PDB file of C-alpha atoms in Angstrom:
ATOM      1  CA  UNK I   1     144.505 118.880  52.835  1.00  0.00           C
ATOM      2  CA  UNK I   2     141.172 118.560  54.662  1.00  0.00           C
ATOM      3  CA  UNK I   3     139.850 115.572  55.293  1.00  0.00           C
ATOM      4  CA  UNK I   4     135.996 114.468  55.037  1.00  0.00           C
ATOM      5  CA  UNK I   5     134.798 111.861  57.541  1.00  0.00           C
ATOM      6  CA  UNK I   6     131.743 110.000  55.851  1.00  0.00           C
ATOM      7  CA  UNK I   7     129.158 109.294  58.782  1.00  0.00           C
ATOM      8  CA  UNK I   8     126.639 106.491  57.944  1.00  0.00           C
ATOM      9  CA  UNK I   9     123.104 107.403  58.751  1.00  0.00           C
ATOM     10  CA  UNK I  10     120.262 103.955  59.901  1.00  0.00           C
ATOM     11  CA  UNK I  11     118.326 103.365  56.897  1.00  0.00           C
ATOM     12  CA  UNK I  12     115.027 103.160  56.641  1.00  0.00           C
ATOM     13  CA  UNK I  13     114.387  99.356  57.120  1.00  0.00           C
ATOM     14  CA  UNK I  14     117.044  99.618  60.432  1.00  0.00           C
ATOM     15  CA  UNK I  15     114.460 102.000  61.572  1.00  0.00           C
ATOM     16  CA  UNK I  16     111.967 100.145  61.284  1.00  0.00           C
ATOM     17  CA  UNK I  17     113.147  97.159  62.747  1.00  0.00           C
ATOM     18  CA  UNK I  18     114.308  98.835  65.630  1.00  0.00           C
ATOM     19  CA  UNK I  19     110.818 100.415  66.042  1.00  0.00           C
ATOM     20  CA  UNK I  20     109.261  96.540  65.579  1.00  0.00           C
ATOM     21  CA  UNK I  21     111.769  95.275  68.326  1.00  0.00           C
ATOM     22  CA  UNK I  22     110.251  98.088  71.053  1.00  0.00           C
ATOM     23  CA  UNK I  23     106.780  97.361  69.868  1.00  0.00           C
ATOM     24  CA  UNK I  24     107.326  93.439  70.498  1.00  0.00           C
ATOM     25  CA  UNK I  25     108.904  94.574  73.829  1.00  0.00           C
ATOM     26  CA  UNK I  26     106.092  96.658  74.771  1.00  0.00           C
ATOM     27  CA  UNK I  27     103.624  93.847  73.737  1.00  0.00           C
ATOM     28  CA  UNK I  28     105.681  91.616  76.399  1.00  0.00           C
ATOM     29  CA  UNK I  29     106.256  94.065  78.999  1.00  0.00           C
ATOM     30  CA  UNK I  30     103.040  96.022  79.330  1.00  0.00           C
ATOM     31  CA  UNK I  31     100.373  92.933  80.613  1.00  0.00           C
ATOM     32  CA  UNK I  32     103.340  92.021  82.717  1.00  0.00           C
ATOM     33  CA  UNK I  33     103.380  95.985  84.122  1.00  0.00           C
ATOM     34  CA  UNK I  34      99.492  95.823  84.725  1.00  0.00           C
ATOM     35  CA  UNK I  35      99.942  92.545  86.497  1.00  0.00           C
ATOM     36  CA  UNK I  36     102.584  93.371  88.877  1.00  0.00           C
ATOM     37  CA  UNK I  37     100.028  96.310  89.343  1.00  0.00           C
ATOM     38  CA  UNK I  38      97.092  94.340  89.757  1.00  0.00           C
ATOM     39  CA  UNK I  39      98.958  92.208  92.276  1.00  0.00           C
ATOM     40  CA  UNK I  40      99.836  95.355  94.449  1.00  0.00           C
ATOM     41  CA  UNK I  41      96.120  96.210  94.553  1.00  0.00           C
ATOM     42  CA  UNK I  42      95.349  92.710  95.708  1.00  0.00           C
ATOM     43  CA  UNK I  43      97.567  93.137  98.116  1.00  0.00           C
ATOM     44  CA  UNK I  44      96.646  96.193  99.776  1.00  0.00           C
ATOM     45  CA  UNK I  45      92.945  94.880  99.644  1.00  0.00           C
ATOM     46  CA  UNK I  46      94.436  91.750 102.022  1.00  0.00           C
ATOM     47  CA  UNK I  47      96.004  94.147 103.896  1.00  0.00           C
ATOM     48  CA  UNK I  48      92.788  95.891 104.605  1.00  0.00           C
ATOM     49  CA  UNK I  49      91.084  92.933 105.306  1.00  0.00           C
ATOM     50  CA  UNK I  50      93.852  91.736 107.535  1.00  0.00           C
ATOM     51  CA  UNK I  51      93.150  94.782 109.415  1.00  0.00           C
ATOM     52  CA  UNK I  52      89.806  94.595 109.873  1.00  0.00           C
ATOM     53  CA  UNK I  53      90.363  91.031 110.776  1.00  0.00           C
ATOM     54  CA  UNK I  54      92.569  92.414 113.923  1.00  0.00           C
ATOM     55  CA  UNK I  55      89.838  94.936 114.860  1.00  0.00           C
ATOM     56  CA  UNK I  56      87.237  92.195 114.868  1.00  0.00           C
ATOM     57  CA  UNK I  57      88.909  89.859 116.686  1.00  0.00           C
ATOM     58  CA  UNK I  58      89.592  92.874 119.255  1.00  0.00           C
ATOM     59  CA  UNK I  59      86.250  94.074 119.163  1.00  0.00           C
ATOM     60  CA  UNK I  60      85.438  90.354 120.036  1.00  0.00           C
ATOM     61  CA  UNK I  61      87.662  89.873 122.936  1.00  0.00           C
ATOM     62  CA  UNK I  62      85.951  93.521 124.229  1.00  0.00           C
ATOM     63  CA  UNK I  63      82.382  92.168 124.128  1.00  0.00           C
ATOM     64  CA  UNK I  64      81.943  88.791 125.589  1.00  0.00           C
ATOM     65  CA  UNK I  65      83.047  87.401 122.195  1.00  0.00           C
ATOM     66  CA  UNK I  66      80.140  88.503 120.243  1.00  0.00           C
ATOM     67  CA  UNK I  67      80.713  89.627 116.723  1.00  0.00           C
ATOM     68  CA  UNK I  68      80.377  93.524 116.185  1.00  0.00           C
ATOM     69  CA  UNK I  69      76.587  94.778 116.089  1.00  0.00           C
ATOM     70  CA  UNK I  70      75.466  98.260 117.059  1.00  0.00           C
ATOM     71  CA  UNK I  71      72.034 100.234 115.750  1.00  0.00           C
ATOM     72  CA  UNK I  72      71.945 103.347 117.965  1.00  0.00           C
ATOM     73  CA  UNK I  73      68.215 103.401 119.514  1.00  0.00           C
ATOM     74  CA  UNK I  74      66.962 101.486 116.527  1.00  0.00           C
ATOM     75  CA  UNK I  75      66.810 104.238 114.172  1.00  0.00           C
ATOM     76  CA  UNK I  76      67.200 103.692 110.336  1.00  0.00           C
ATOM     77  CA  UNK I  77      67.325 107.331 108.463  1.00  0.00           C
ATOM     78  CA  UNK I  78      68.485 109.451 111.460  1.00  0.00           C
ATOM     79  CA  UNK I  79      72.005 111.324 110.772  1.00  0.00           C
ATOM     80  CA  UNK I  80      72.980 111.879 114.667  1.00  0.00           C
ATOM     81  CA  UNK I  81      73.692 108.102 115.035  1.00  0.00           C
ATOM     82  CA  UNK I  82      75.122 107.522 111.621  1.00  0.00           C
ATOM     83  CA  UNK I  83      78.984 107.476 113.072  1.00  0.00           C
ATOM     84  CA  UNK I  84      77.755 104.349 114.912  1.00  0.00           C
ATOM     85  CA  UNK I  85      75.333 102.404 112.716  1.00  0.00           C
ATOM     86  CA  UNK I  86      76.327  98.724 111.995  1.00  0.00           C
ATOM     87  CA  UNK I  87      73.563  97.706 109.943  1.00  0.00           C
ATOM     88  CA  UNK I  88      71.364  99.779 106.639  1.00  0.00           C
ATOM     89  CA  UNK I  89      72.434 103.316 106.051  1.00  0.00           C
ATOM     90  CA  UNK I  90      75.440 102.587 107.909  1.00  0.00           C
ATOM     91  CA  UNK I  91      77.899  99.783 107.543  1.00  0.00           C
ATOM     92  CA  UNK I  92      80.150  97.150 109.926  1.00  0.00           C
ATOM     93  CA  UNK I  93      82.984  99.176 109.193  1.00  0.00           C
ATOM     94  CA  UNK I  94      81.733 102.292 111.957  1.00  0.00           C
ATOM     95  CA  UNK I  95      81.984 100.055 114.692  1.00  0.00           C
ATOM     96  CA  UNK I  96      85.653  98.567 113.576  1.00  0.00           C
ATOM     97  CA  UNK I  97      86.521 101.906 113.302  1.00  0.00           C
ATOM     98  CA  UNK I  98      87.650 102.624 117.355  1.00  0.00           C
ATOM     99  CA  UNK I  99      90.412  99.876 116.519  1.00  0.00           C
ATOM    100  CA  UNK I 100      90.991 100.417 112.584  1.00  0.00           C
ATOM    101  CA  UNK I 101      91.511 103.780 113.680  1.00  0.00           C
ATOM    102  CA  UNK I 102      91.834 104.413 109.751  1.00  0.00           C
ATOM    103  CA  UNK I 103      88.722 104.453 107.552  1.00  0.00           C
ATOM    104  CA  UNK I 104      90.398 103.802 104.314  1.00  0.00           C
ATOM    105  CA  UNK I 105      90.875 100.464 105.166  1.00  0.00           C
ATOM    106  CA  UNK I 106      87.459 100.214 104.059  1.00  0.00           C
ATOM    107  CA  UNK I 107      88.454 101.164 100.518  1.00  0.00           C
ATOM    108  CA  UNK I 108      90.084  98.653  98.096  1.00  0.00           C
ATOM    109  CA  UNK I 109      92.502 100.465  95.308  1.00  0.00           C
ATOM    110  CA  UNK I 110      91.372  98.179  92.938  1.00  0.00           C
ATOM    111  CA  UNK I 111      87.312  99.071  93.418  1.00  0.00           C
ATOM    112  CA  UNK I 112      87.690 102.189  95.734  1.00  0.00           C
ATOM    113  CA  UNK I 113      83.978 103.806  95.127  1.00  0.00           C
ATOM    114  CA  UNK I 114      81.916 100.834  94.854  1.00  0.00           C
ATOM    115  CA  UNK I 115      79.536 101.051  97.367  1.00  0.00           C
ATOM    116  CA  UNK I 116      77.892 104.092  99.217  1.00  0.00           C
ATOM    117  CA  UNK I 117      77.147 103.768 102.838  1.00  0.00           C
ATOM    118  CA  UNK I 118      76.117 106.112 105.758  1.00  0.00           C
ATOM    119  CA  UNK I 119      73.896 107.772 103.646  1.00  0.00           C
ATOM    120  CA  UNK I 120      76.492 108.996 101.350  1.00  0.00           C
ATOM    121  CA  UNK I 121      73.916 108.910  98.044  1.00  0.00           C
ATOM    122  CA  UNK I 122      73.500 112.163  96.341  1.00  0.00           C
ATOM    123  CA  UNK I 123      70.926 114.239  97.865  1.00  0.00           C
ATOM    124  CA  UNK I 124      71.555 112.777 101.203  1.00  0.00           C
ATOM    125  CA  UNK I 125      70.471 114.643 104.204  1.00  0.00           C
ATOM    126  CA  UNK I 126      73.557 113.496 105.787  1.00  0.00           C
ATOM    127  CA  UNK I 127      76.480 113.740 103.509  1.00  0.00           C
ATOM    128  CA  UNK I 128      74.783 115.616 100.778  1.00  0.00           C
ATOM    129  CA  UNK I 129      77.498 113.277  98.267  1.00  0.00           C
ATOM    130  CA  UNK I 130      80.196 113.795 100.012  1.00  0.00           C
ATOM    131  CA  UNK I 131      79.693 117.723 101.313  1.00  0.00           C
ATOM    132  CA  UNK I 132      82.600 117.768 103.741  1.00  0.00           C
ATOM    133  CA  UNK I 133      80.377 120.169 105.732  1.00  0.00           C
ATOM    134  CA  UNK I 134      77.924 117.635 106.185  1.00  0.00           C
ATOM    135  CA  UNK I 135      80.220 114.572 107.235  1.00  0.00           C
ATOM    136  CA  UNK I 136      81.828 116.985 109.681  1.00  0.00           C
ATOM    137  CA  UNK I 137      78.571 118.149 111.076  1.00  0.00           C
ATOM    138  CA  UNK I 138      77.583 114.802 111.743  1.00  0.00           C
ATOM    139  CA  UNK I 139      81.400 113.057 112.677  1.00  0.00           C
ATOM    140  CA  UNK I 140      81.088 110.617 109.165  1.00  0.00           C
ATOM    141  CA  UNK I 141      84.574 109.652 108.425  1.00  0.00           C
ATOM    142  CA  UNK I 142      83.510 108.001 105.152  1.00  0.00           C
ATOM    143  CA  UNK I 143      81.179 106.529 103.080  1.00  0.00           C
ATOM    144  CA  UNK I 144      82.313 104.189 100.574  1.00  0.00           C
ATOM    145  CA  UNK I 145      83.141 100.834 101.254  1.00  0.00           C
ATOM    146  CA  UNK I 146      84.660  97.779  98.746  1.00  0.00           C
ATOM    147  CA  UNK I 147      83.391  95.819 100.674  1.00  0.00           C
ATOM    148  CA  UNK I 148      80.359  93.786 102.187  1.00  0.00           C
ATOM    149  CA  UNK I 149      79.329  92.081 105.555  1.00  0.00           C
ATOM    150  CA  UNK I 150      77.812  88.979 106.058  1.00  0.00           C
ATOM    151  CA  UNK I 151      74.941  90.009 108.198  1.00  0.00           C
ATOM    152  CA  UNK I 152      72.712  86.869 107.391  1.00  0.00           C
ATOM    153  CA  UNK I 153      74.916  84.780 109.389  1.00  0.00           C
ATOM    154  CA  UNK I 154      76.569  86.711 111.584  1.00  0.00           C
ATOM    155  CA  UNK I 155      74.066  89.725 112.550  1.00  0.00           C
ATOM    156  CA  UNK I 156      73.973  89.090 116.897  1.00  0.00           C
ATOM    157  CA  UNK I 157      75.932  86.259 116.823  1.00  0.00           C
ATOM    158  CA  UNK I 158      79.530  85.165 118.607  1.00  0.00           C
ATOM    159  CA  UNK I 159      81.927  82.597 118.730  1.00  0.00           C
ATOM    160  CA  UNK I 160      80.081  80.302 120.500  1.00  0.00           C
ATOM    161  CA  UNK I 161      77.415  80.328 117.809  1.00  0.00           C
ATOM    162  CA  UNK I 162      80.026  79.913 114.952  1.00  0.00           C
ATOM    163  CA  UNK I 163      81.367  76.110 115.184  1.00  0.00           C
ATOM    164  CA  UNK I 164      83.653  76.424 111.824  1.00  0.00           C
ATOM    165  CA  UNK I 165      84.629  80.302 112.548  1.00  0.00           C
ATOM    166  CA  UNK I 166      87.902  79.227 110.018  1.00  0.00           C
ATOM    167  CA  UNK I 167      85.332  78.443 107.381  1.00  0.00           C
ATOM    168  CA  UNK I 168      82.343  81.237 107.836  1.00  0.00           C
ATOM    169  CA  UNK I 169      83.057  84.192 105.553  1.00  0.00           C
ATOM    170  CA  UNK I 170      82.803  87.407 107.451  1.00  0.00           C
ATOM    171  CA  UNK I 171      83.567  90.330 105.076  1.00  0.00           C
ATOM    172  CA  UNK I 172      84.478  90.243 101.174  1.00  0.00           C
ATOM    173  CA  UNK I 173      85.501  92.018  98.267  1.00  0.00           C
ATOM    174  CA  UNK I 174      81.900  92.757  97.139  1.00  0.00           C
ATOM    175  CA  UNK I 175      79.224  95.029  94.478  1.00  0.00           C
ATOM    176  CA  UNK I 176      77.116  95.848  97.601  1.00  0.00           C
ATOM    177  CA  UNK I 177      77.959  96.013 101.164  1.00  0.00           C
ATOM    178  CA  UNK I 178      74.857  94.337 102.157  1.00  0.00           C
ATOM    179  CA  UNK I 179      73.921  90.330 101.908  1.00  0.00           C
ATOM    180  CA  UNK I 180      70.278  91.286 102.669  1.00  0.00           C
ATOM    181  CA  UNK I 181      68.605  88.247 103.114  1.00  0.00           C
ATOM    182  CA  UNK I 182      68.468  85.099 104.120  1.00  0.00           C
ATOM    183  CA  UNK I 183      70.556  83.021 100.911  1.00  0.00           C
ATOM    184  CA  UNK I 184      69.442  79.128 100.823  1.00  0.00           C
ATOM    185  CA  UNK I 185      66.007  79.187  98.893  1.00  0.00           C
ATOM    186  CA  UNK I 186      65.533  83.110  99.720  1.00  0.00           C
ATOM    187  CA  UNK I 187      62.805  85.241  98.095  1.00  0.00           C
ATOM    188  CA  UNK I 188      65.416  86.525  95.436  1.00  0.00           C
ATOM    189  CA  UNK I 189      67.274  89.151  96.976  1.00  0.00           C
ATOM    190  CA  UNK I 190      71.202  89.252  98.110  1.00  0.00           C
ATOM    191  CA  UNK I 191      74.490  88.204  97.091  1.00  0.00           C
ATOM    192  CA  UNK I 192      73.389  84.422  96.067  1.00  0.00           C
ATOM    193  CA  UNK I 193      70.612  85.074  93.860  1.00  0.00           C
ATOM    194  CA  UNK I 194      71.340  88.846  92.623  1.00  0.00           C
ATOM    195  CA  UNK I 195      74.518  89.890  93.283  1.00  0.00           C
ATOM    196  CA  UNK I 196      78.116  88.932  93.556  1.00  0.00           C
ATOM    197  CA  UNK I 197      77.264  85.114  92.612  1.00  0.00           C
ATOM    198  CA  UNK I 198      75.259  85.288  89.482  1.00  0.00           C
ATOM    199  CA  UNK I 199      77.778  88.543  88.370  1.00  0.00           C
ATOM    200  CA  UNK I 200      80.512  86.540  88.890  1.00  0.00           C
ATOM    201  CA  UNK I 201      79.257  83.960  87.251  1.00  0.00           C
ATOM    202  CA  UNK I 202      78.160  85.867  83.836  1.00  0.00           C
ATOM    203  CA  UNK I 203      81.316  87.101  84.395  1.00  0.00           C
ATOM    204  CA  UNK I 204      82.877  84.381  83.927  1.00  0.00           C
ATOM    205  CA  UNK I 205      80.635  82.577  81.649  1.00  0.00           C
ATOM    206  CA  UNK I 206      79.125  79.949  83.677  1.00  0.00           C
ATOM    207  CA  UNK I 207      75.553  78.981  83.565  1.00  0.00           C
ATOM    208  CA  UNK I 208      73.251  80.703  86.526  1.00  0.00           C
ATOM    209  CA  UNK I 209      71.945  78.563  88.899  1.00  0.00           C
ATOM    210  CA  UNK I 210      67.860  77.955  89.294  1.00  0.00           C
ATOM    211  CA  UNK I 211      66.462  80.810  91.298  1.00  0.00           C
ATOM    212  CA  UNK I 212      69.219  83.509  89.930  1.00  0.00           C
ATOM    213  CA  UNK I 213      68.542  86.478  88.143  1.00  0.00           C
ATOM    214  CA  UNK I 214      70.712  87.213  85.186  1.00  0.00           C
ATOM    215  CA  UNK I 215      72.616  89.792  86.306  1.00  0.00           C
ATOM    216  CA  UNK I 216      72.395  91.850  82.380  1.00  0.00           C
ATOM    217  CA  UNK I 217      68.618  92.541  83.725  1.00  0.00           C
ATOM    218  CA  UNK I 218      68.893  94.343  86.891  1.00  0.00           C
ATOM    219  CA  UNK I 219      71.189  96.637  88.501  1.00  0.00           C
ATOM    220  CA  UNK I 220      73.789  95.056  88.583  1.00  0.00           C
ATOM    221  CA  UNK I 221      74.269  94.534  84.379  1.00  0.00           C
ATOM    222  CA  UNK I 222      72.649  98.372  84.531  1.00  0.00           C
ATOM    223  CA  UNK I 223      75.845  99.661  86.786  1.00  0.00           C
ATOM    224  CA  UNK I 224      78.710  97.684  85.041  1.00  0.00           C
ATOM    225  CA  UNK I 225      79.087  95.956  88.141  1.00  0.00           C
ATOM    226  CA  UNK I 226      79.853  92.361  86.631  1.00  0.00           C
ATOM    227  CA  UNK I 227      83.319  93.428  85.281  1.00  0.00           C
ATOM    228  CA  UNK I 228      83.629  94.632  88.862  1.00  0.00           C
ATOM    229  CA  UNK I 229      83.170  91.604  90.662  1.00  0.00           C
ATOM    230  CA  UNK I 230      86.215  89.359  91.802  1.00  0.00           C
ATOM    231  CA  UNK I 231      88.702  91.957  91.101  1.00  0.00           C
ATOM    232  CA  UNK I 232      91.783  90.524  91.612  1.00  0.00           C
ATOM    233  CA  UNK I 233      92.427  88.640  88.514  1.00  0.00           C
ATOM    234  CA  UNK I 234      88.857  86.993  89.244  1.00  0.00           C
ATOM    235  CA  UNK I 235      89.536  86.230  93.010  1.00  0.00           C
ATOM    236  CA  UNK I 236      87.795  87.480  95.953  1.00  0.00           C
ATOM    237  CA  UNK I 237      89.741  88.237  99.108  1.00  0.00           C
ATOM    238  CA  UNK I 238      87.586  86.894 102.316  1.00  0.00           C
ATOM    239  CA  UNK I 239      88.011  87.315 105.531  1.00  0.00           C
ATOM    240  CA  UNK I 240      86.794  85.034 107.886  1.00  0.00           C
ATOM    241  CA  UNK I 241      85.152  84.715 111.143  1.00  0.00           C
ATOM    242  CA  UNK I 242      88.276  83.793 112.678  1.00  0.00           C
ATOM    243  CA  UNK I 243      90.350  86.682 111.700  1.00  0.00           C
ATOM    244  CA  UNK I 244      92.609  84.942 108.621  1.00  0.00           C
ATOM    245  CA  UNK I 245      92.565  86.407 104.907  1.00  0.00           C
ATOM    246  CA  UNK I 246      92.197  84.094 101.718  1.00  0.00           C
ATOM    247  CA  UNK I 247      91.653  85.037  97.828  1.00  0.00           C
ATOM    248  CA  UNK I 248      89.566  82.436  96.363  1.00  0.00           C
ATOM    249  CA  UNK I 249      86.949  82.115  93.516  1.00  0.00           C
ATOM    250  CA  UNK I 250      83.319  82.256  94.137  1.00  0.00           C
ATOM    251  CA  UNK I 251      82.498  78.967  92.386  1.00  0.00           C
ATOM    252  CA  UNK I 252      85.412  77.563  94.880  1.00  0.00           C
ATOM    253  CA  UNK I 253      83.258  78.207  98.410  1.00  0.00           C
ATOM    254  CA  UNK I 254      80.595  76.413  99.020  1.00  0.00           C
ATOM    255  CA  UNK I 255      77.360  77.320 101.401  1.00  0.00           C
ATOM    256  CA  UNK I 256      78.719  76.274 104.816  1.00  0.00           C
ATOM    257  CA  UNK I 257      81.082  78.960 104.303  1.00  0.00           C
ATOM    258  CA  UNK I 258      78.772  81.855 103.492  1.00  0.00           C
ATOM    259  CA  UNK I 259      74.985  80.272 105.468  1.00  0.00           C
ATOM    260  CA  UNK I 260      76.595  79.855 109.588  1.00  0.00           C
ATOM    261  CA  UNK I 261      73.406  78.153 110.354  1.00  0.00           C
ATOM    262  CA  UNK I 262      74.227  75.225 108.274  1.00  0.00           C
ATOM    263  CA  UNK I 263      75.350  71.968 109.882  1.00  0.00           C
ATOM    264  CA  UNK I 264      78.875  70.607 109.382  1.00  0.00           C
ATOM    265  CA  UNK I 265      77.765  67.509 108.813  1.00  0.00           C
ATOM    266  CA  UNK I 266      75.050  68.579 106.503  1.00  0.00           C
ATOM    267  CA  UNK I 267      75.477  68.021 102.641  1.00  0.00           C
ATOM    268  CA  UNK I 268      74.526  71.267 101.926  1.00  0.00           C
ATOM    269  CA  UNK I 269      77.672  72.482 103.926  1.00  0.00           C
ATOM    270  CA  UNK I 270      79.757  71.042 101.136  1.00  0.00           C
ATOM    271  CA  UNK I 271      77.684  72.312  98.547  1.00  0.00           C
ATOM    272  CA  UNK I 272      79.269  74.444  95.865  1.00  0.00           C
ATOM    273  CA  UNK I 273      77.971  78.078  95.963  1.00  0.00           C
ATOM    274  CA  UNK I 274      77.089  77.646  92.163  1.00  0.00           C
ATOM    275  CA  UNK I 275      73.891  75.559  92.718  1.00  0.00           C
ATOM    276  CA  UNK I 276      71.132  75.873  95.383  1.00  0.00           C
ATOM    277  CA  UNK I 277      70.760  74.126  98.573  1.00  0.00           C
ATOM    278  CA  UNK I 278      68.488  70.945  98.953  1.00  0.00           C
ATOM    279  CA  UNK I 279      66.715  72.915 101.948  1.00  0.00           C
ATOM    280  CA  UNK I 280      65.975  76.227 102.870  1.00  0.00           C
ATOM    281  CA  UNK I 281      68.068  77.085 106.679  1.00  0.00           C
ATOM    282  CA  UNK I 282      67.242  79.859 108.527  1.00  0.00           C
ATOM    283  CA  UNK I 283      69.115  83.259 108.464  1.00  0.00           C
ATOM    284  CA  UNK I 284      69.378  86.329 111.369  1.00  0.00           C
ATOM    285  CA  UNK I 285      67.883  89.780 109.541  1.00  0.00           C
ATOM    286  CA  UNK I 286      68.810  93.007 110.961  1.00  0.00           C
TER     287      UNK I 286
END
């Protein structure tokens, strides 16, 4: 006599419980998958920055102690010295690069085509975006960059000339790899007054200081670039004059950090980077 063996199938409310119990799962696991993620990216950015930290301090202890600077014959727009060029068109990173030895430490994996430098713009007689015939032609290794150079304070400076190099902010996770010009009571132009500051700030929802521009009206709202500043879970890895890497918030530094030519004992060295400075202080200008 054959015997039937009666199987018993989920139902359809097991089903569905079981499919509630992986969505509740999913709603755990996944923001804790993108922030284990996120944290990786940070990571390699410090990593970079650590790097480029090493080849400063090496470039330093080459050259009498003075902070890297190079602008081949003084030329601005010419491609033959673009390899080499420190300052516009070019970037800081070129003359790291003999001790980096690897240009994609100039690229962070959380904002790795931020900013173009050594002419790499579309059209551009050297690079022609990125031709790989053109970099070759003129020995370009790269050109975009994560990250920007504080050439207000430190453009011809050294050592000697930086009496907090622990606390002077060197090169940063940044929207532009330039600070342009001179930041305490400035004519409205770099990182303080139209740049990573006020973005970070709108970013976060903070009021803009006087003298900012809101960063929705110019290029920076125009390229998305707000969501893009701070990137690591609203920190910004610096690295100082003295070689060390730090993540900290924008509204955490104050002006003696970022402005070298600002007294220790000045109260505008403690000043937070959210408001201005009592007095305008002088700034170097490539």
């Amino acid at each position: 006599m054959r015997r039937y063996v009666s199987r018993r199938a989920f139902t359809l409310i097991e089903l569905l419980v079981v499919i509630a119990i992986i969505a509740i799962l999913a709603a755990i696991l996944f923001p804790v998958f993108a922030q284990a993620r996120d944290k990786a990216r940070q990571a390699t950015c410090q990593s970079n920055l650590k790097q480029m930290g090493n080849a400063w301090m090496m470039y330093a202890s080459d050259y009498d102690e003075r902070f890297p600077v190079s602008q081949p014959q003084e030329r601005w727009d010419t491609c033959l010295e673009m390899k080499d060029r420190g300052a516009f068109d070019g970037w800081i990173g070129n003359v790291l690069l003999n001790y980096t030895k690897n240009s994609q430490v100039f690229s962070c994996p959380s904002t790795p085509r931020l900013s173009a430098v050594n002419r790499g713009s579309v059209n551009s007689p050297c690079t022609d975006n990125e031709n790989t015939g053109g970099m070759n032609r003129w020995g370009i290794q790269y050109v975009w960059t994560s990250y920007g150079y504080n050439y207000v304070s430190l453009w011809g400076q050294g050592m000697a000339d930086v009496n907090r190099p622990a606390d002077l902010i060197a090169i940063y996770d940044s929207i532009s790899a330039w600070t342009d010009c001179p930041y305490a009571q400035s004519n409205g132009c770099g990182i303080w007054s139209q740049r990573d500051i006020p973005a970070f700030l709108r970013k976060m929802g903070l009021p803009l200081a006087p003298g900012m521009q809101d960063p929705s009206n110019n290029w920076v709202g125009q390229n998305g670039f707000v969501s893009k500043v701070a990137p690591h879970a609203d920190n910004v890895n610096f690295m100082f004059c003295d070689g060390h890497v730090q993540a900290r918030r924008w509204d955490q530094m104050t002006w003696g950090q970022l402005d070298g030519f600002i007294p220790f004992a000045d109260p505008d060295y403690r000043t937070s980077l959210r408001q201005n400075t009592f007095r305008s202080w002088p700034g170097q200008y490539p």
